[in-house]
Structures are given as structure tokens and as C-alpha cells.
Amino acid sequence: MSKLSIKDLDLKGKRVFIRVDFNVPLAPGGQEITSDKRIRASLPTIQYALEQGAGLVLASHLGRPKGKPNPEMSLKPVAVKLAELLGKPVAFAPDCIGPAVEAMLPAPGEILLLENLRYHAEEEANDAAFSEKLAKLCDVYVNDAFGTAHRAHASTVGMIRFVKQAAAGLLMDQELKYLTMATKNPARPCVAILGGAKVSDKIEVIENLAKVVDKVLIGGAMAYTFLKSQGEPVGKSLVEDDKLDLAKKLLAEYPGKIVLPVDHVVSAEFKAGADNQTVTQVPDGLMALDIGAQTVASYSAIIAGAKTIIWNGPMGVFEMPPFDKGTVALAKAVAESGAVSVVGGGDSEKAIKVAGVTSRITHVSTGGGASLEFLSGMELPGVAALTDK
Ligand code: AMP
């Protein structure tokens, strides 16, 4: 079911509560923002709402203050940064509920950023009374925090019961558009590239995507659980022995669809710059740290023919060159394919950055956990709670 978008709302003269994801990384001490990417990601929604004549109440969590005020996790530096990015004042409230906040509520064209929602334990507990107090601050609710949409908290789910309309912001809309397109109705052939450390983290993703896509290319450490399940030697590679049966079952269920590496870059040491060789069978005592050149070539050929690509997780230990080669090569293949490409957040995002192809990816998700849950076929509570169109 499609959800109301901020573009469907009449915002003129309204007070709009926008749940943003301002969970930015801070330098020790909590005063300096080390990446403003998440703030920038919400600017289109903020600017749109201002242009429509709304007054804005912005709210976010930052870090894990565990229900207590903590000056090292204050959103105050974010208010300063946001004002700088927008070129207009941003008032900062000392709390997120209560009379002091109510006294500061914005007129049309003004912006008020609330203090960290998680200073109150009731936020994560999705407490009804706390939710109602948040809802009291606004006429209309907008959720632009895709990265927190997999959590049922007061600001993402609870308060929606107490507002008349709840819509997706522009960033949330964008995330849902591409993730839905790729997983529900993809242009074919549709190829999923799944890598990373553990099968156990991605079982639901593999199971769900295998139903939808035409090929699942497996890389990263999880490939070795699959290979071991087929009786292949894996040396000292990272393997989840308790997932061997599951890996075997998946391969039997989708023969030819789930594709495994045919060669491997192996080393005796888990270290950047370690001596390595490329082999088709992992020798005893060595561990596989990247996919080999033959695998890169065959995966790249499949990628070149794709119309839709979904990627989550690196093909090797991309943080430690030279074991980044497979991931970088596939990132370039994805960028050159001309396919609609959707990359999950977290390590996958870092990997395409290492490859220098971020701007050539159709959509890079801003939510690691949320995009994984979406790719698993789960309904995100923060999306489900929004008003249906
Ligand atoms: P994930 O968070 O599940 O996407 O996993 C990402 C992590 O998997 C990265 O830190 C990679 O270094 C790691 N990884 C990828 N391939 C391997 C491998 N062959 N052996 C050990 N770790 C790996």
C-alpha cells in the first residue's frame, strides 16, 4: 500500500513535526560533527516544508544516552550546523517535550530543533503518554528518518496515533521508491550481489531476494559457509558451521540461481598488505579474504547484462588492501552496467566509496539496518504507521 507523501499535504501555516535522522558521528566530547551527511540528506524535505509556508519542529535521536540527558550526545551542535547549511536561524529546545518546548514552538517559516529524543527512556519504549506529548507539538507529522524506520519508537510509530496525518518525507519517499522498485517489480534481469561477514546476518535477505531476482551472486566470508556446505575445502576461512545445513538447503532450492565464487585470494594472515595468492581451492591453513579474478570476470559479465542490481555487503575484506580488489572491481562493473542500482547502507556504502563510484549508483540507502530489513521482505514499523494514500 502506498503511503502519503509530504507532497500530498497542505502545509501552509501548519506546524509540521519532522522526524529526521540527525544521528551524526561526533568527535569525543560531543561538540564537533565529523560527518554532516545525514543532516544534508534531510535538507530537501526541510527546504520543501519551509517553501510551503510551514513552521518546523525537527526531532531526532543521537547515540545511545539510555534515557538520561548526556551533554556528549546533545543535538545542539546539529542546530548550529543546520543553521549554517540552510543559511537561516535554527532555534534549539532544551528538551523534546514539556512547557519549555511548548513556549518555543515555531511560527511559519521558523525552525525549532528538539533535544535528543532518547534522553527519555519513553522514546524507545514507545510510551503512549510520551507519544501524545510529542504529538501535541504539531498539526502534521512527517517521517524522513529511513535509518530508524525499522524501530517502533514513540517518534517513529507511537505519536502517529495522535496526529491527523502522517506522511513520508522526500528522503523516505526516495528510499521506499527505489527499494520497492528493486524488490517488488524489478526490470529484468535483476541481480542481487550479497557479501559481508556472516550468512546469519543475511539469511532472510537471501531467502527473500532469491524468490524475486534472477541471480544471487555471493561473495565475502559468507561464500565459504556455502562452499563448505558443498564439501569444498575452505581452509581457515571464516565459516559458520551452524549454518551449513541452511546454506545447503538454499543452494538445493535455487540451483543455478545462487552463484558462488570459483576462485579466491588467500593468505596466511588477516592483515593489510599480507602475502597472498589466487587459488581455485582454498589450501589448508590459509584463509580466503577476497574473490579471485575469474570470479570477478564471471560476476562482472552477469552484472553487465543486468537491468536491476541490488547490492549488500563487500566481496572481501575491503578495508585491507589488496583484499579490496574484488569489491572495487564489482563496484565499477555495477557503475558501468547502466542498470538501476540500489546499494544498501553501512559497509556496502563504504565499499562503493572506496571504488569511487558513489555518484554513478542510482540509489545508495541511508539506512543500514532498515534497508536490510526491507530487503528481507519485512514491513518497517515506521513506514507501516504512516497514513495510507
Ligand atoms: P557485513 O557487515 O555483514 O556487510 O560485513 C562486512 C564485513 O565483512 C567487512 O568488515 C569485511 O571485512 C568482512 N568480510 C568480507 N569478506 C570477508 C572474508 N572473506 N573474510 C573475513 N571477513 C570478510
CSV table of C-alpha atoms and ligand atoms in Angstrom, one decimal:
chain,number,residue,atom,x,y,z
A,1,MET,CA,0.0,0.0,0.0
A,2,SER,CA,1.5,3.3,-0.9
A,3,LYS,CA,1.8,5.9,1.8
A,4,LEU,CA,1.0,9.6,2.0
A,5,SER,CA,4.0,11.8,0.9
A,6,ILE,CA,4.8,15.2,2.2
A,7,LYS,CA,3.9,16.4,-1.3
A,8,ASP,CA,0.3,15.3,-0.7
A,9,LEU,CA,-0.1,17.6,2.3
A,10,ASP,CA,-1.2,21.2,2.5
A,11,LEU,CA,1.5,22.6,4.8
A,12,LYS,CA,0.6,26.3,4.6
A,13,GLY,CA,0.5,27.8,8.0
A,14,LYS,CA,0.8,24.4,9.6
A,15,ARG,CA,3.2,23.3,12.3
A,16,VAL,CA,5.0,20.2,11.0
A,17,PHE,CA,6.9,17.7,13.1
A,18,ILE,CA,9.6,16.1,11.0
A,19,ARG,CA,11.3,13.0,12.5
A,20,VAL,CA,14.7,13.3,10.9
A,21,ASP,CA,17.8,11.2,11.3
A,22,PHE,CA,20.4,13.5,12.8
A,23,ASN,CA,22.2,10.7,14.5
A,24,VAL,CA,25.5,12.1,13.2
A,25,PRO,CA,29.0,10.9,14.3
A,26,LEU,CA,30.6,13.3,16.8
A,27,ALA,CA,34.3,13.7,17.8
A,28,PRO,CA,35.0,12.7,21.5
A,29,GLY,CA,33.4,15.4,23.7
A,30,GLY,CA,30.4,15.7,21.6
A,31,GLN,CA,31.0,19.2,20.2
A,32,GLU,CA,32.3,18.5,16.7
A,33,ILE,CA,30.3,16.8,13.9
A,34,THR,CA,32.6,14.6,11.9
A,35,SER,CA,30.2,14.0,9.0
A,36,ASP,CA,27.2,16.1,8.2
A,37,LYS,CA,25.9,13.7,5.6
A,38,ARG,CA,22.7,12.8,7.5
A,39,ILE,CA,21.9,16.5,8.0
A,40,ARG,CA,22.4,17.2,4.3
A,41,ALA,CA,20.2,14.2,3.4
A,42,SER,CA,17.2,15.8,5.1
A,43,LEU,CA,17.7,19.3,3.6
A,44,PRO,CA,15.3,18.8,0.6
A,45,THR,CA,12.4,17.9,3.0
A,46,ILE,CA,13.2,20.8,5.3
A,47,GLN,CA,13.5,23.3,2.5
A,48,TYR,CA,10.3,22.0,0.8
A,49,ALA,CA,8.3,22.3,4.0
A,50,LEU,CA,9.6,25.9,4.6
A,51,GLU,CA,8.8,26.9,1.0
A,52,GLN,CA,5.2,25.6,1.5
A,53,GLY,CA,4.8,28.0,4.5
A,54,ALA,CA,5.2,25.6,7.4
A,55,GLY,CA,6.8,26.1,10.8
A,56,LEU,CA,9.1,23.2,11.5
A,57,VAL,CA,9.7,21.1,14.7
A,58,LEU,CA,12.6,18.8,14.0
A,59,ALA,CA,13.3,15.8,16.2
A,60,SER,CA,15.9,13.0,16.2
A,61,HIS,CA,17.9,10.7,18.4
A,62,LEU,CA,21.6,10.8,18.7
A,63,GLY,CA,23.7,7.9,20.1
A,64,ARG,CA,22.5,5.9,23.0
A,65,PRO,CA,22.1,8.1,26.0
A,66,LYS,CA,19.9,5.3,27.6
A,67,GLY,CA,17.1,7.5,28.8
A,68,LYS,CA,19.2,10.2,30.5
A,69,PRO,CA,20.5,13.6,29.5
A,70,ASN,CA,24.1,13.4,28.4
A,71,PRO,CA,25.9,16.5,27.1
A,72,GLU,CA,28.1,14.4,24.9
A,73,MET,CA,25.0,13.3,22.9
A,74,SER,CA,23.3,16.7,22.6
A,75,LEU,CA,21.8,17.8,19.3
A,76,LYS,CA,23.0,21.4,19.9
A,77,PRO,CA,25.9,21.2,17.5
A,78,VAL,CA,23.5,19.9,14.9
A,79,ALA,CA,21.3,23.0,15.3
A,80,VAL,CA,24.4,25.2,14.6
A,81,LYS,CA,25.4,23.1,11.6
A,82,LEU,CA,21.9,23.0,10.2
A,83,ALA,CA,21.6,26.8,10.5
A,84,GLU,CA,24.8,27.1,8.6
A,85,LEU,CA,23.7,24.7,5.8
A,86,LEU,CA,20.3,26.4,5.5
A,87,GLY,CA,21.6,30.0,5.9
A,88,LYS,CA,18.8,30.7,8.4
A,89,PRO,CA,18.4,30.6,12.2
A,90,VAL,CA,17.5,27.3,13.8
A,91,ALA,CA,16.3,27.6,17.4
A,92,PHE,CA,17.3,24.8,19.8
A,93,ALA,CA,15.0,23.5,22.5
A,94,PRO,CA,16.5,22.3,25.8
A,95,ASP,CA,14.2,19.2,25.8
A,96,CYS,CA,11.8,17.4,23.4
A,97,ILE,CA,8.6,17.7,25.4
A,98,GLY,CA,7.2,19.9,28.1
A,99,PRO,CA,6.3,23.6,28.8
A,100,ALA,CA,9.8,24.9,27.9
A,101,VAL,CA,9.5,23.4,24.4
A,102,GLU,CA,5.9,24.5,24.0
A,103,ALA,CA,6.9,28.1,24.7
A,104,MET,CA,9.4,27.9,21.8
A,105,LEU,CA,7.1,26.5,19.1
A,106,PRO,CA,7.9,27.9,15.6
A,107,ALA,CA,5.8,30.3,13.6
A,108,PRO,CA,5.5,29.7,9.8
A,109,GLY,CA,9.0,29.9,8.3
A,110,GLU,CA,10.7,29.2,11.6
A,111,ILE,CA,12.6,26.1,12.7
A,112,LEU,CA,12.9,24.5,16.1
A,113,LEU,CA,15.2,21.6,16.7
A,114,LEU,CA,14.3,19.5,19.8
A,115,GLU,CA,16.9,18.0,22.1
A,116,ASN,CA,17.7,14.3,21.8
A,117,LEU,CA,14.6,12.2,21.9
A,118,ARG,CA,16.5,9.3,23.7
A,119,TYR,CA,17.1,11.5,26.7
A,120,HIS,CA,13.7,10.0,27.7
A,121,ALA,CA,13.5,6.2,28.0
A,122,GLU,CA,9.9,6.5,26.9
A,123,GLU,CA,11.1,7.2,23.3
A,124,GLU,CA,12.5,3.7,22.8
A,125,ALA,CA,9.7,2.2,25.0
A,126,ASN,CA,7.2,3.7,22.6
A,127,ASP,CA,5.3,5.0,25.6
A,128,ALA,CA,1.8,6.3,24.9
A,129,ALA,CA,1.9,9.3,27.2
A,130,PHE,CA,5.2,10.5,25.8
A,131,SER,CA,4.0,9.9,22.3
A,132,GLU,CA,1.0,12.1,23.0
A,133,LYS,CA,3.2,14.9,24.3
A,134,LEU,CA,5.3,14.8,21.2
A,135,ALA,CA,2.1,14.9,19.0
A,136,LYS,CA,0.9,17.9,20.9
A,137,LEU,CA,3.7,19.9,19.3
A,138,CYS,CA,2.4,19.7,15.8
A,139,ASP,CA,-0.5,19.7,13.4
A,140,VAL,CA,1.0,17.3,10.9
A,141,TYR,CA,3.7,14.6,11.2
A,142,VAL,CA,6.3,13.7,8.6
A,143,ASN,CA,8.9,10.9,8.9
A,144,ASP,CA,12.1,11.4,6.9
A,145,ALA,CA,14.3,9.1,9.1
A,146,PHE,CA,14.5,6.0,7.0
A,147,GLY,CA,17.5,4.8,9.1
A,148,THR,CA,15.2,4.5,12.1
A,149,ALA,CA,12.1,3.2,10.3
A,150,HIS,CA,12.8,-0.4,11.4
A,151,ARG,CA,12.3,0.7,15.1
A,152,ALA,CA,8.9,1.1,16.6
A,153,HIS,CA,9.6,4.0,18.9
A,154,ALA,CA,7.4,6.9,20.1
A,155,SER,CA,8.7,9.3,17.5
A,156,THR,CA,8.5,6.8,14.6
A,157,VAL,CA,5.3,5.0,15.4
A,158,GLY,CA,3.7,5.9,18.8
A,159,MET,CA,2.9,9.5,18.2
A,160,ILE,CA,1.2,8.8,14.8
A,161,ARG,CA,-1.9,7.7,16.6
A,162,PHE,CA,-2.3,11.2,18.0
A,163,VAL,CA,-1.9,13.1,14.7
A,164,LYS,CA,-4.4,13.5,11.9
A,165,GLN,CA,-2.0,12.9,9.0
A,166,ALA,CA,1.4,11.2,8.9
A,167,ALA,CA,3.4,11.4,5.7
A,168,ALA,CA,6.8,10.3,4.3
A,169,GLY,CA,9.4,13.0,3.8
A,170,LEU,CA,11.3,13.3,0.5
A,171,LEU,CA,14.2,11.2,1.6
A,172,MET,CA,11.9,8.5,3.0
A,173,ASP,CA,9.9,8.6,-0.3
A,174,GLN,CA,13.1,8.2,-2.3
A,175,GLU,CA,14.2,5.2,-0.2
A,176,LEU,CA,10.9,3.5,-0.5
A,177,LYS,CA,10.6,4.2,-4.2
A,178,TYR,CA,13.9,2.5,-5.1
A,179,LEU,CA,13.8,-0.3,-2.6
A,180,THR,CA,10.3,-1.2,-3.6
A,181,MET,CA,11.1,-1.0,-7.3
A,182,ALA,CA,14.1,-3.3,-6.9
A,183,THR,CA,12.4,-5.9,-4.8
A,184,LYS,CA,8.8,-5.9,-5.9
A,185,ASN,CA,8.8,-5.1,-9.6
A,186,PRO,CA,12.4,-5.0,-11.0
A,187,ALA,CA,13.3,-4.6,-14.6
A,188,ARG,CA,14.9,-7.9,-15.6
A,189,PRO,CA,17.4,-9.5,-15.4
A,190,CYS,CA,17.6,-8.5,-11.8
A,191,VAL,CA,20.8,-9.4,-10.0
A,192,ALA,CA,21.5,-9.4,-6.2
A,193,ILE,CA,25.1,-9.2,-5.0
A,194,LEU,CA,25.4,-10.3,-1.4
A,195,GLY,CA,28.5,-10.3,0.6
A,196,GLY,CA,29.8,-9.5,4.0
A,197,ALA,CA,30.9,-11.4,7.0
A,198,LYS,CA,28.1,-13.7,8.0
A,199,VAL,CA,25.4,-15.8,6.4
A,200,SER,CA,23.4,-15.5,9.7
A,201,ASP,CA,23.0,-11.7,9.3
A,202,LYS,CA,21.6,-12.1,5.8
A,203,ILE,CA,19.6,-15.3,5.7
A,204,GLU,CA,16.3,-13.5,5.4
A,205,VAL,CA,17.7,-11.3,2.7
A,206,ILE,CA,19.0,-14.2,0.7
A,207,GLU,CA,15.7,-16.1,1.2
A,208,ASN,CA,13.6,-13.2,0.2
A,209,LEU,CA,15.7,-12.0,-2.7
A,210,ALA,CA,16.2,-15.4,-4.2
A,211,LYS,CA,12.4,-15.5,-4.7
A,212,VAL,CA,12.4,-12.3,-6.7
A,213,VAL,CA,15.7,-11.9,-8.5
A,214,ASP,CA,17.2,-13.8,-11.4
A,215,LYS,CA,20.7,-14.3,-9.9
A,216,VAL,CA,22.2,-14.0,-6.5
A,217,LEU,CA,26.0,-13.5,-6.6
A,218,ILE,CA,27.6,-14.5,-3.3
A,219,GLY,CA,30.9,-13.1,-2.1
A,220,GLY,CA,32.6,-12.2,1.2
A,221,ALA,CA,33.2,-14.6,4.0
A,222,MET,CA,29.7,-15.9,3.7
A,223,ALA,CA,30.6,-17.6,0.5
A,224,TYR,CA,32.8,-20.1,2.5
A,225,THR,CA,29.8,-21.3,4.5
A,226,PHE,CA,28.1,-22.0,1.2
A,227,LEU,CA,31.2,-23.7,-0.3
A,228,LYS,CA,31.8,-25.8,2.8
A,229,SER,CA,28.2,-27.0,2.7
A,230,GLN,CA,29.1,-28.4,-0.8
A,231,GLY,CA,32.1,-30.3,0.5
A,232,GLU,CA,34.6,-27.8,-0.9
A,233,PRO,CA,37.8,-27.1,1.1
A,234,VAL,CA,37.8,-23.7,2.9
A,235,GLY,CA,41.0,-23.8,4.9
A,236,LYS,CA,40.9,-21.3,7.8
A,237,SER,CA,38.3,-19.1,6.1
A,238,LEU,CA,35.5,-17.6,8.3
A,239,VAL,CA,32.7,-20.2,8.3
A,240,GLU,CA,29.5,-20.5,10.3
A,241,ASP,CA,29.3,-24.2,10.9
A,242,ASP,CA,25.8,-24.0,12.4
A,243,LYS,CA,24.6,-22.5,9.1
A,244,LEU,CA,25.9,-25.3,6.8
A,245,ASP,CA,22.6,-27.1,6.6
A,246,LEU,CA,20.8,-23.9,5.8
A,247,ALA,CA,23.3,-23.0,3.1
A,248,LYS,CA,23.0,-26.4,1.6
A,249,LYS,CA,19.2,-26.2,1.6
A,250,LEU,CA,19.3,-22.8,-0.1
A,251,LEU,CA,21.6,-24.0,-2.8
A,252,ALA,CA,19.4,-27.0,-3.4
A,253,GLU,CA,16.3,-24.8,-3.6
A,254,TYR,CA,17.7,-22.4,-6.1
A,255,PRO,CA,20.1,-24.4,-8.3
A,256,GLY,CA,21.8,-22.1,-10.8
A,257,LYS,CA,20.4,-19.0,-9.2
A,258,ILE,CA,22.7,-18.7,-6.2
A,259,VAL,CA,26.2,-18.4,-7.7
A,260,LEU,CA,29.4,-19.0,-5.7
A,261,PRO,CA,32.9,-17.8,-6.3
A,262,VAL,CA,35.2,-20.1,-8.3
A,263,ASP,CA,38.5,-18.6,-7.2
A,264,HIS,CA,39.8,-17.0,-4.1
A,265,VAL,CA,42.5,-14.6,-2.9
A,266,VAL,CA,44.0,-16.5,0.1
A,267,SER,CA,46.5,-15.5,2.8
A,268,ALA,CA,48.0,-16.9,6.0
A,269,GLU,CA,47.5,-13.6,7.7
A,270,PHE,CA,44.5,-11.3,8.3
A,271,LYS,CA,46.4,-8.2,7.7
A,272,ALA,CA,46.6,-5.3,5.1
A,273,GLY,CA,49.3,-6.0,2.6
A,274,ALA,CA,49.7,-9.6,3.6
A,275,ASP,CA,51.3,-12.1,1.1
A,276,ASN,CA,48.6,-13.7,-0.9
A,277,GLN,CA,47.8,-15.9,-3.9
A,278,THR,CA,44.8,-16.7,-6.0
A,279,VAL,CA,43.6,-20.3,-6.0
A,280,THR,CA,40.6,-22.3,-7.1
A,281,GLN,CA,40.6,-24.4,-3.9
A,282,VAL,CA,41.5,-22.9,-0.5
A,283,PRO,CA,44.5,-24.8,0.9
A,284,ASP,CA,44.7,-26.0,4.5
A,285,GLY,CA,45.9,-23.3,6.9
A,286,LEU,CA,45.1,-20.4,4.6
A,287,MET,CA,42.0,-18.1,4.6
A,288,ALA,CA,40.1,-16.6,1.7
A,289,LEU,CA,39.9,-12.9,2.0
A,290,ASP,CA,38.6,-11.8,-1.4
A,291,ILE,CA,37.1,-13.2,-4.6
A,292,GLY,CA,39.6,-14.1,-7.3
A,293,ALA,CA,40.0,-12.6,-10.8
A,294,GLN,CA,38.0,-15.4,-12.6
A,295,THR,CA,35.0,-14.8,-10.2
A,296,VAL,CA,35.3,-11.1,-10.8
A,297,ALA,CA,35.2,-11.7,-14.5
A,298,SER,CA,32.2,-14.0,-14.4
A,299,TYR,CA,30.2,-11.9,-11.9
A,300,SER,CA,31.0,-8.8,-14.0
A,301,ALA,CA,29.6,-10.4,-17.1
A,302,ILE,CA,26.4,-11.2,-15.3
A,303,ILE,CA,26.3,-7.6,-13.9
A,304,ALA,CA,26.8,-6.2,-17.4
A,305,GLY,CA,23.7,-7.9,-18.6
A,306,ALA,CA,21.5,-6.8,-15.6
A,307,LYS,CA,18.7,-4.2,-15.7
A,308,THR,CA,18.4,-4.0,-11.9
A,309,ILE,CA,21.1,-4.6,-9.3
A,310,ILE,CA,20.7,-4.8,-5.6
A,311,TRP,CA,23.9,-4.9,-3.6
A,312,ASN,CA,24.6,-5.5,0.1
A,313,GLY,CA,27.9,-6.4,1.6
A,314,PRO,CA,31.5,-6.4,0.4
A,315,MET,CA,33.1,-9.3,-1.6
A,316,GLY,CA,36.1,-9.4,0.6
A,317,VAL,CA,38.0,-7.7,3.4
A,318,PHE,CA,37.8,-4.4,1.5
A,319,GLU,CA,39.1,-2.4,4.4
A,320,MET,CA,42.5,-4.0,4.0
A,321,PRO,CA,44.1,-3.6,0.5
A,322,PRO,CA,44.9,-5.6,-1.6
A,323,PHE,CA,41.8,-7.6,-0.4
A,324,ASP,CA,39.6,-4.8,-1.7
A,325,LYS,CA,40.2,-5.6,-5.3
A,326,GLY,CA,37.1,-7.8,-5.9
A,327,THR,CA,34.8,-5.4,-4.2
A,328,VAL,CA,36.2,-2.4,-6.1
A,329,ALA,CA,36.1,-4.3,-9.4
A,330,LEU,CA,32.4,-5.2,-8.9
A,331,ALA,CA,31.5,-1.7,-7.8
A,332,LYS,CA,33.0,-0.5,-11.1
A,333,ALA,CA,31.1,-3.1,-13.0
A,334,VAL,CA,27.8,-2.0,-11.3
A,335,ALA,CA,28.6,1.6,-12.1
A,336,GLU,CA,29.2,0.8,-15.8
A,337,SER,CA,26.3,-1.6,-16.2
A,338,GLY,CA,23.7,1.1,-16.9
A,339,ALA,CA,21.3,-0.8,-14.7
A,340,VAL,CA,19.2,0.7,-11.9
A,341,SER,CA,21.4,0.0,-9.0
A,342,VAL,CA,20.4,0.1,-5.3
A,343,VAL,CA,23.1,-0.3,-2.7
A,344,GLY,CA,22.3,-1.0,1.0
A,345,GLY,CA,23.8,1.2,3.7
A,346,GLY,CA,26.7,0.6,6.1
A,347,ASP,CA,29.7,-1.3,4.7
A,348,SER,CA,28.3,-1.5,1.2
A,349,GLU,CA,28.2,2.3,1.1
A,350,LYS,CA,31.8,2.5,2.2
A,351,ALA,CA,32.8,-0.1,-0.4
A,352,ILE,CA,31.4,1.9,-3.3
A,353,LYS,CA,33.1,5.0,-1.9
A,354,VAL,CA,36.4,3.1,-1.8
A,355,ALA,CA,35.8,2.3,-5.5
A,356,GLY,CA,35.0,6.0,-6.2
A,357,VAL,CA,31.7,5.2,-8.0
A,358,THR,CA,29.1,6.5,-5.5
A,359,SER,CA,27.7,9.2,-7.9
A,360,ARG,CA,27.1,6.5,-10.5
A,361,ILE,CA,24.9,4.4,-8.3
A,362,THR,CA,21.2,5.1,-8.8
A,363,HIS,CA,20.3,4.9,-5.0
A,364,VAL,CA,22.5,4.5,-2.0
A,365,SER,CA,20.4,3.8,1.0
A,366,THR,CA,20.9,5.9,4.1
A,367,GLY,CA,19.8,3.1,6.4
A,368,GLY,CA,21.9,0.0,7.0
A,369,GLY,CA,19.6,-1.9,9.3
A,370,ALA,CA,16.5,-0.6,7.8
A,371,SER,CA,17.5,-1.4,4.3
A,372,LEU,CA,18.5,-5.0,5.3
A,373,GLU,CA,15.1,-5.5,6.9
A,374,PHE,CA,13.4,-4.1,3.8
A,375,LEU,CA,15.4,-6.4,1.6
A,376,SER,CA,14.3,-9.3,3.9
A,377,GLY,CA,10.7,-8.6,3.0
A,378,MET,CA,9.8,-7.3,6.4
A,379,GLU,CA,7.5,-4.4,6.9
A,380,LEU,CA,9.2,-1.5,8.6
A,381,PRO,CA,7.1,-0.3,11.5
A,382,GLY,CA,7.9,3.4,10.8
A,383,VAL,CA,6.6,3.0,7.3
A,384,ALA,CA,3.6,0.9,8.1
A,385,ALA,CA,2.4,3.5,10.6
A,386,LEU,CA,2.2,6.3,8.0
A,387,THR,CA,-1.2,7.3,6.6
A,388,ASP,CA,-2.2,5.2,3.5
A,389,LYS,CA,-2.8,7.1,0.3
B,1,AMP,P1,28.6,-7.1,6.7
B,1,AMP,O1,28.5,-6.0,7.8
B,1,AMP,O2,27.9,-8.3,7.0
B,1,AMP,O3,28.3,-6.5,5.4
B,1,AMP,O4,30.2,-7.5,6.7
B,1,AMP,C1,31.2,-6.6,6.3
B,1,AMP,C2,32.5,-7.2,6.8
B,1,AMP,O5,32.7,-8.4,6.2
B,1,AMP,C3,33.6,-6.3,6.4
B,1,AMP,O6,34.2,-5.8,7.6
B,1,AMP,C4,34.6,-7.2,5.7
B,1,AMP,O7,35.9,-7.0,6.0
B,1,AMP,C5,34.1,-8.6,6.1
B,1,AMP,N1,34.5,-9.6,5.1
B,1,AMP,C6,34.2,-9.7,3.9
B,1,AMP,N2,34.7,-10.7,3.3
B,1,AMP,C7,35.4,-11.4,4.2
B,1,AMP,C8,36.2,-12.6,4.2
B,1,AMP,N3,36.4,-13.3,3.1
B,1,AMP,N4,36.8,-12.9,5.4
B,1,AMP,C9,36.6,-12.2,6.5
B,1,AMP,N5,35.8,-11.1,6.6
B,1,AMP,C10,35.3,-10.7,5.4
